[in-house]
N, CA, C and O of each residue as an XYZ file, in Angstrom:
596
protein
N      16.272     -9.253    -78.358
C      16.059     -8.241    -77.330
C      17.205     -7.236    -77.356
O      18.363     -7.606    -77.550
N      16.877     -5.978    -77.162
C      17.885     -4.931    -77.019
C      18.090     -4.711    -75.526
O      17.120     -4.474    -74.807
N      19.336     -4.784    -75.038
C      19.577     -4.551    -73.610
C      19.062     -3.177    -73.180
O      19.218     -2.200    -73.912
N      18.461     -3.100    -72.017
C      17.890     -1.859    -71.503
C      18.984     -1.061    -70.794
O      19.108     -1.089    -69.570
N      19.776     -0.347    -71.607
C      20.849      0.476    -71.058
C      21.293      1.496    -72.103
O      21.136      1.292    -73.307
N      21.840      2.578    -71.617
C      22.460      3.578    -72.484
C      23.952      3.531    -72.170
O      24.353      3.672    -71.015
N      24.769      3.331    -73.199
C      26.200      3.170    -72.976
C      27.030      4.306    -73.550
O      28.123      4.592    -73.061
N      26.507      4.960    -74.596
C      27.250      6.016    -75.280
C      26.273      7.052    -75.803
O      25.263      6.706    -76.417
N      26.569      8.317    -75.562
C      25.814      9.428    -76.141
C      26.791     10.181    -77.024
O      27.866     10.573    -76.572
N      26.419     10.386    -78.294
C      27.279     11.103    -79.228
C      26.625     12.411    -79.624
O      25.468     12.442    -80.045
N      27.378     13.490    -79.483
C      26.923     14.803    -79.925
C      27.589     15.101    -81.267
O      28.813     15.035    -81.383
N      26.790     15.427    -82.274
C      27.335     15.849    -83.560
C      27.888     17.252    -83.417
O      27.138     18.194    -83.157
N      29.181     17.398    -83.584
C      29.858     18.681    -83.351
C      30.086     19.432    -84.656
O      30.624     18.886    -85.619
N      29.674     20.677    -84.669
C      29.960     21.538    -85.820
C      31.421     21.974    -85.790
O      32.060     22.081    -86.837
N      31.948     22.225    -84.599
C      33.352     22.589    -84.403
C      33.882     21.706    -83.278
O      33.822     22.076    -82.105
N      34.396     20.546    -83.643
C      34.799     19.555    -82.663
C      35.855     20.097    -81.708
O      35.772     19.863    -80.503
N      36.835     20.806    -82.222
C      37.910     21.324    -81.362
C      37.361     22.290    -80.311
O      37.752     22.224    -79.146
N      36.464     23.180    -80.713
C      35.897     24.149    -79.770
C      35.010     23.457    -78.738
O      35.045     23.800    -77.556
N      34.222     22.490    -79.181
C      33.339     21.784    -78.249
C      34.162     20.935    -77.275
O      33.838     20.855    -76.090
N      35.211     20.311    -77.775
C      36.112     19.538    -76.912
C      36.759     20.442    -75.873
O      36.866     20.072    -74.704
N      37.186     21.618    -76.293
C      37.807     22.571    -75.365
C      36.822     22.990    -74.278
O      37.213     23.146    -73.121
N      35.550     23.176    -74.632
C      34.539     23.553    -73.645
C      34.425     22.485    -72.563
O      34.491     22.795    -71.373
N      34.252     21.230    -72.971
C      34.094     20.161    -71.982
C      35.366     19.971    -71.151
O      35.297     19.591    -69.982
N      36.508     20.233    -71.749
C      37.761     20.194    -70.995
C      37.775     21.303    -69.944
O      38.256     21.097    -68.830
N      37.247     22.483    -70.297
C      37.170     23.590    -69.320
C      36.213     23.267    -68.173
O      36.349     23.814    -67.079
N      35.249     22.386    -68.419
C      34.371     21.946    -67.331
C      35.135     21.076    -66.334
O      34.665     20.828    -65.223
N      36.315     20.620    -66.743
C      37.112     19.745    -65.896
C      37.004     18.288    -66.294
O      37.495     17.415    -65.578
N      36.370     18.009    -67.423
C      36.211     16.638    -67.892
C      37.465     16.231    -68.664
O      38.016     17.014    -69.437
N      37.900     15.005    -68.444
C      39.085     14.480    -69.130
C      38.651     13.544    -70.239
O      37.785     12.689    -70.056
N      39.282     13.726    -71.413
C      38.965     12.802    -72.495
C      39.829     11.550    -72.386
O      40.810     11.511    -71.643
N      39.446     10.549    -73.132
C      40.097      9.242    -73.046
C      41.247      9.153    -74.051
O      41.345      9.979    -74.958
N      42.109      8.158    -73.892
C      43.209      7.964    -74.852
C      42.738      7.677    -76.276
O      43.511      7.838    -77.220
N      41.483      7.254    -76.449
C      40.972      7.007    -77.800
C      40.617      8.296    -78.530
O      40.314      8.266    -79.723
N      40.650      9.411    -77.841
C      40.310     10.692    -78.460
C      41.395     11.112    -79.446
O      42.571     10.779    -79.300
N      40.950     11.858    -80.457
C      41.869     12.389    -81.469
C      41.318     13.727    -81.948
O      40.344     14.236    -81.392
N      41.931     14.288    -82.965
C      41.425     15.535    -83.535
C      40.099     15.325    -84.275
O      39.377     16.284    -84.549
N      39.783     14.057    -84.596
C      38.589     13.744    -85.373
C      37.449     13.150    -84.558
O      36.339     12.991    -85.066
N      37.716     12.822    -83.298
C      36.734     12.131    -82.458
C      37.186     12.295    -81.020
O      38.380     12.239    -80.728
N      36.245     12.495    -80.133
C      36.604     12.707    -78.736
C      35.626     11.957    -77.844
O      34.422     11.937    -78.102
N      36.158     11.339    -76.788
C      35.322     10.587    -75.858
C      35.674     11.000    -74.434
O      36.846     11.044    -74.059
N      34.643     11.303    -73.648
C      34.791     11.613    -72.231
C      34.143     10.490    -71.434
O      33.047     10.041    -71.769
N      34.812     10.039    -70.388
C      34.241      9.025    -69.506
C      33.423      9.731    -68.442
O      33.913     10.642    -67.774
N      32.181      9.313    -68.285
C      31.338      9.818    -67.212
C      30.859      8.608    -66.418
O      31.092      7.471    -66.826
N      30.212      8.832    -65.322
C      29.723      7.716    -64.505
C      28.626      6.980    -65.257
O      27.498      7.465    -65.348
N      28.951      5.814    -65.795
C      27.945      4.966    -66.415
C      27.772      5.104    -67.916
O      27.319      4.155    -68.557
N      28.109      6.231    -68.502
C      27.896      6.462    -69.928
C      29.109      7.195    -70.496
O      29.665      8.079    -69.844
N      29.512      6.833    -71.695
C      30.549      7.589    -72.388
C      29.884      8.707    -73.190
O      28.827      8.504    -73.786
N      30.500      9.876    -73.202
C      30.032     11.000    -74.010
C      31.041     11.207    -75.117
O      32.218     11.453    -74.854
N      30.584     11.107    -76.362
C      31.502     11.309    -77.474
C      31.097     12.521    -78.297
O      29.929     12.904    -78.359
N      32.100     13.107    -78.922
C      31.920     14.218    -79.851
C      32.422     13.736    -81.202
O      33.534     13.218    -81.310
N      31.606     13.908    -82.227
C      31.939     13.429    -83.568
C      31.478     14.487    -84.554
O      30.415     15.074    -84.353
N      32.232     14.754    -85.611
C      31.808     15.790    -86.560
C      30.382     15.562    -87.068
O      30.019     14.453    -87.459
N      29.603     16.606    -87.056
C      28.185     16.530    -87.410
C      27.968     15.872    -88.776
O      27.165     14.948    -88.903
N      28.684     16.349    -89.792
C      28.507     15.822    -91.151
C      28.841     14.328    -91.215
O      28.184     13.568    -91.927
N      29.859     13.919    -90.471
C      30.244     12.505    -90.451
C      29.189     11.662    -89.724
O      28.942     10.516    -90.098
N      28.575     12.230    -88.692
C      27.525     11.519    -87.970
C      26.301     11.307    -88.867
O      25.680     10.245    -88.833
N      25.963     12.311    -89.660
C      24.856     12.186    -90.619
C      25.138     11.034    -91.581
O      24.261     10.210    -91.841
N      26.364     10.979    -92.107
C      26.734      9.900    -93.032
C      26.702      8.542    -92.328
O      26.167      7.571    -92.864
N      27.279      8.481    -91.124
C      27.386      7.226    -90.402
C      26.016      6.645    -90.076
O      25.845      5.426    -90.078
N      25.047      7.499    -89.797
C      23.690      7.061    -89.465
C      22.849      6.774    -90.707
O      21.679      6.406    -90.608
N      23.467      6.948    -91.882
C      22.792      6.694    -93.148
C      21.544      7.556    -93.304
O      20.509      7.107    -93.797
N      21.674      8.796    -92.873
C      20.569      9.737    -93.028
C      20.604     10.344    -94.422
O      21.628     10.291    -95.102
N      19.511     10.908    -94.837
C      19.419     11.542    -96.146
C      20.436     12.666    -96.265
O      20.713     13.378    -95.299
N      20.981     12.814    -97.449
C      21.915     13.909    -97.692
C      21.238     15.259    -97.536
O      21.910     16.275    -97.360
N      19.905     15.279    -97.600
C      19.176     16.536    -97.504
C      19.014     17.022    -96.066
O      18.446     18.088    -95.829
N      19.520     16.233    -95.097
C      19.434     16.675    -93.707
C      20.211     17.976    -93.594
O      21.396     18.009    -93.927
N      19.573     19.055    -93.132
C      20.275     20.338    -93.070
C      21.395     20.316    -92.029
O      21.224     19.814    -90.918
N      22.522     20.863    -92.408
C      23.641     21.029    -91.488
C      23.532     22.429    -90.911
O      23.586     23.403    -91.662
N      23.381     22.557    -89.603
C      23.259     23.895    -89.018
C      24.502     24.735    -89.298
O      25.626     24.238    -89.242
N      24.289     25.986    -89.593
C      25.411     26.905    -89.772
C      26.015     27.218    -88.413
O      25.301     27.286    -87.413
N      27.320     27.406    -88.376
C      28.006     27.672    -87.112
C      27.454     28.922    -86.431
O      27.466     29.019    -85.203
N      26.972     29.877    -87.222
C      26.466     31.131    -86.640
C      24.931     31.153    -86.565
O      24.337     32.202    -86.318
N      24.299     30.008    -86.774
C      22.834     29.940    -86.735
C      22.329     30.223    -85.330
O      22.991     29.906    -84.342
N      21.142     30.825    -85.255
C      20.521     31.054    -83.961
C      20.229     29.702    -83.325
O      19.604     28.850    -83.956
N      20.668     29.490    -82.093
C      20.442     28.199    -81.446
C      18.953     27.896    -81.304
O      18.133     28.789    -81.085
N      18.632     26.619    -81.433
C      17.259     26.200    -81.218
C      17.271     24.907    -80.415
O      18.240     24.147    -80.439
N      16.193     24.681    -79.717
C      16.073     23.489    -78.895
C      15.851     22.283    -79.791
O      15.013     22.326    -80.691
N      16.597     21.202    -79.553
C      16.522     20.011    -80.392
C      15.631     18.920    -79.797
O      15.536     17.825    -80.352
N      14.978     19.215    -78.672
C      14.053     18.256    -78.096
C      14.702     17.215    -77.212
O      14.083     16.193    -76.915
N      15.929     17.443    -76.783
C      16.599     16.506    -75.885
C      17.431     17.296    -74.884
O      18.050     18.305    -75.224
N      17.434     16.821    -73.654
C      18.338     17.378    -72.659
C      19.171     16.246    -72.085
O      18.736     15.096    -72.027
N      20.357     16.592    -71.672
C      21.242     15.678    -70.964
C      21.273     16.155    -69.524
O      21.017     17.331    -69.264
N      21.575     15.286    -68.594
C      21.539     15.701    -67.195
C      22.744     15.186    -66.433
O      23.249     14.088    -66.669
N      23.183     16.030    -65.509
C      24.182     15.653    -64.508
C      23.464     15.767    -63.170
O      23.126     16.868    -62.735
N      23.234     14.642    -62.524
C      22.611     14.645    -61.211
C      23.706     14.648    -60.158
O      24.670     13.887    -60.248
N      23.552     15.502    -59.166
C      24.550     15.655    -58.107
C      23.967     15.152    -56.786
O      22.765     14.914    -56.669
N      24.849     14.997    -55.796
C      24.433     14.373    -54.542
C      24.006     15.350    -53.462
O      23.420     14.933    -52.463
N      24.280     16.636    -53.628
C      23.908     17.653    -52.638
C      23.348     18.873    -53.358
O      23.814     19.199    -54.450
N      22.357     19.561    -52.777
C      21.735     20.697    -53.468
C      22.714     21.819    -53.813
O      22.578     22.448    -54.863
N      23.694     22.080    -52.954
C      24.643     23.169    -53.230
C      25.571     22.853    -54.407
O      26.199     23.751    -54.965
N      25.652     21.574    -54.778
C      26.466     21.193    -55.935
C      25.860     21.703    -57.237
O      26.581     21.902    -58.214
N      24.555     21.915    -57.264
C      23.907     22.479    -58.455
C      24.477     23.866    -58.713
O      24.873     24.180    -59.835
N      24.519     24.693    -57.679
C      25.024     26.054    -57.815
C      26.491     26.068    -58.241
O      26.883     26.846    -59.112
N      27.300     25.203    -57.623
C      28.726     25.143    -57.947
C      28.937     24.688    -59.392
O      29.794     25.220    -60.098
N      28.157     23.710    -59.822
C      28.298     23.212    -61.192
C      27.902     24.271    -62.213
O      28.563     24.421    -63.240
N      26.837     25.000    -61.941
C      26.408     26.050    -62.863
C      27.454     27.162    -62.931
O      27.693     27.726    -63.999
N      28.067     27.472    -61.817
C      29.130     28.489    -61.827
C      30.315     28.009    -62.664
O      30.890     28.788    -63.424
N      30.680     26.748    -62.533
C      31.770     26.177    -63.331
C      31.409     26.218    -64.814
O      32.248     26.567    -65.644
N      30.170     25.866    -65.153
C      29.724     25.914    -66.545
C      29.786     27.343    -67.081
O      30.209     27.563    -68.216
N      29.364     28.317    -66.268
C      29.413     29.727    -66.665
C      30.852     30.134    -66.973
O      31.119     30.775    -67.989
N      31.776     29.757    -66.089
C      33.186     30.094    -66.276
C      33.776     29.424    -67.511
O      34.703     29.952    -68.125
N      33.234     28.254    -67.876
C      33.728     27.534    -69.043
C      33.163     28.084    -70.350
O      33.595     27.679    -71.429
N      32.205     29.001    -70.263
C      31.630     29.617    -71.454
C      30.242     29.150    -71.815
O      29.769     29.429    -72.917
N      29.568     28.442    -70.911
C      28.207     27.979    -71.176
C      27.227     29.147    -71.172
O      27.479     30.189    -70.567
N      26.117     28.954    -71.855
C      24.993     29.876    -71.777
C      24.099     29.335    -70.668
O      23.610     28.209    -70.759
N      23.882     30.125    -69.625
C      23.020     29.678    -68.527
C      21.576     29.942    -68.938
O      21.176     31.089    -69.141
N      20.816     28.887    -69.054
C      19.424     28.987    -69.490
C      18.474     29.197    -68.324
O      17.469     29.897    -68.447
N      18.800     28.583    -67.185
C      17.980     28.742    -65.984
C      18.912     28.664    -64.784
O      19.611     27.670    -64.588
N      18.911     29.714    -63.995
C      19.729     29.746    -62.785
C      19.222     28.701    -61.792
O      18.054     28.318    -61.852
N      20.068     28.238    -60.890
C      19.632     27.250    -59.898
C      18.425     27.745    -59.105
O      18.377     28.890    -58.655
N      17.458     26.851    -58.949
C      16.275     27.184    -58.152
C      15.675     25.903    -57.595
O      15.928     24.799    -58.078
N      14.872     26.099    -56.562
C      14.156     24.962    -55.978
C      13.116     24.493    -56.988
O      12.383     25.301    -57.558
N      13.060     23.199    -57.202
C      12.122     22.626    -58.171
C      10.790     22.304    -57.497
O      10.742     22.015    -56.301
N       9.734     22.358    -58.261
C       8.393     22.093    -57.721
C       8.281     20.684    -57.137
O       7.415     20.435    -56.298
N       9.140     19.760    -57.568
C       9.070     18.378    -57.115
C       9.985     18.109    -55.913
O      10.134     16.964    -55.488
N      10.595     19.167    -55.368
C      11.351     19.016    -54.133
C      12.853     18.999    -54.264
O      13.548     18.918    -53.251
N      13.381     19.072    -55.462
C      14.825     19.089    -55.667
C      15.335     20.474    -55.993
O      14.693     21.471    -55.664
N      16.477     20.539    -56.633
C      17.087     21.799    -57.070
C      17.581     21.564    -58.496
O      18.140     20.510    -58.798
N      17.374     22.541    -59.363
C      17.653     22.333    -60.778
C      18.105     23.619    -61.455
O      17.736     24.719    -61.043
N      18.903     23.462    -62.491
C      19.337     24.573    -63.340
C      19.665     23.994    -64.717
O      19.841     22.784    -64.862
N      19.745     24.860    -65.721
C      20.056     24.425    -67.085
C      21.122     25.320    -67.697
O      21.176     26.522    -67.441
N      21.980     24.691    -68.526
C      22.929     25.452    -69.339
C      23.020     24.825    -70.721
O      22.633     23.674    -70.924
N      23.539     25.600    -71.666
C      23.787     25.101    -73.020
C      25.271     25.228    -73.313
O      25.906     26.219    -72.954
N      25.816     24.208    -73.971
C      27.214     24.287    -74.393
C      27.315     25.215    -75.601
O      26.287     25.721    -76.050
N      28.500     25.458    -76.144
C      28.630     26.400    -77.262
C      27.835     26.044    -78.513
O      27.575     26.918    -79.340
N      27.441     24.777    -78.671
C      26.632     24.394    -79.828
C      25.178     24.149    -79.450
O      24.412     23.551    -80.206
N      24.824     24.616    -78.284
C      23.465     24.604    -77.752
C      22.912     23.215    -77.468
O      21.714     22.973    -77.615
N      23.790     22.305    -77.063
C      23.334     21.063    -76.462
C      22.943     21.419    -75.036
O      23.732     22.021    -74.307
N      21.741     21.055    -74.636
C      21.181     21.512    -73.366
C      21.424     20.482    -72.267
O      21.157     19.291    -72.427
N      21.936     20.982    -71.150
C      22.247     20.170    -69.972
C      21.467     20.672    -68.765
O      21.362     21.878    -68.542
N      20.927     19.750    -67.996
C      20.342     20.078    -66.700
C      21.333     19.636    -65.626
O      21.922     18.559    -65.718
N      21.509     20.466    -64.624
C      22.231     20.063    -63.416
C      21.171     19.997    -62.336
O      20.433     20.956    -62.114
N      21.102     18.857    -61.667
C      19.954     18.602    -60.812
C      20.363     17.872    -59.540
O      21.235     17.002    -59.554
N      19.724     18.239    -58.454
C      19.795     17.462    -57.218
C      18.398     16.938    -56.953
O      17.440     17.704    -56.853
N      18.293     15.614    -56.840
C      17.027     14.967    -56.542
C      17.193     14.273    -55.195
O      18.023     13.372    -55.070
N      16.425     14.672    -54.190
C      16.602     14.073    -52.864
C      16.342     12.570    -52.834
O      16.737     11.903    -51.878
N      15.692     12.026    -53.849
C      15.407     10.592    -53.899
C      16.437      9.796    -54.698
O      16.362      8.569    -54.755
N      17.395     10.483    -55.314
C      18.354      9.811    -56.197
C      19.214      8.814    -55.424
O      19.629      9.056    -54.291
N      19.462      7.690    -56.083
C      20.346      6.667    -55.537
C      21.468      6.457    -56.549
O      21.213      6.213    -57.729
N      22.709      6.555    -56.080
C      23.883      6.404    -56.930
C      24.607      5.109    -56.578
O      24.594      4.676    -55.426
N      25.237      4.495    -57.574
C      26.057      3.317    -57.279
C      27.472      3.764    -56.905
O      27.749      4.959    -56.805
N      28.355      2.799    -56.701
C      29.711      3.124    -56.258
C      30.531      3.880    -57.285
O      31.553      4.470    -56.936
N      30.109      3.880    -58.554
C      30.826      4.641    -59.595
C      30.312      6.065    -59.733
O      30.914      6.875    -60.438
N      29.209      6.378    -59.071
C      28.600      7.695    -59.200
C      27.460      7.733    -60.209
O      26.868      8.789    -60.433
N      27.147      6.599    -60.817
C      26.039      6.542    -61.762
C      24.723      6.496    -60.985
O      24.592      5.759    -60.008
N      23.751      7.295    -61.436
C      22.441      7.280    -60.795
C      21.697      6.029    -61.259
O      21.560      5.781    -62.457
N      21.217      5.242    -60.287
C      20.560      3.989    -60.632
C      19.071      3.999    -60.346
O      18.343      3.108    -60.782
N      18.610      5.022    -59.604
C      17.190      5.108    -59.312
C      16.886      6.482    -58.709
O      17.779      7.192    -58.247
N      15.617      6.827    -58.730
C      15.149      8.006    -58.014
C      13.679      7.851    -57.677
O      13.088      8.742    -57.068
């Protein structure tokens, strides 16, 4: 059996130093295990790591023919979003403003969601897509990790 949990999310970074600097500008602190070659941020419930894209391809034993995106390539959606759920609706607006100041591309300004919450989207410099969301049904544990909604 595979345990039903997510413990680590790794983003393949084309420019690790620049991507690390972006998340630092968001106010996120990296861990002592971080280095110039690998970076880890502690979040509530899941670790977020940054690892060089080419090295991640090798580590996952993917085909050498997997295309490496060019640093200046037009961003495209990769079919995955990451989310930061907040505890109050006004926190969505504040978080999006912080992301804007850190250099994010705002994809969708904060707005009331059809399902009763508040939501917005931004992309980091390498176009990893993040949703900032307030869900009135969300339940958080004592660490701030969302455990249900």
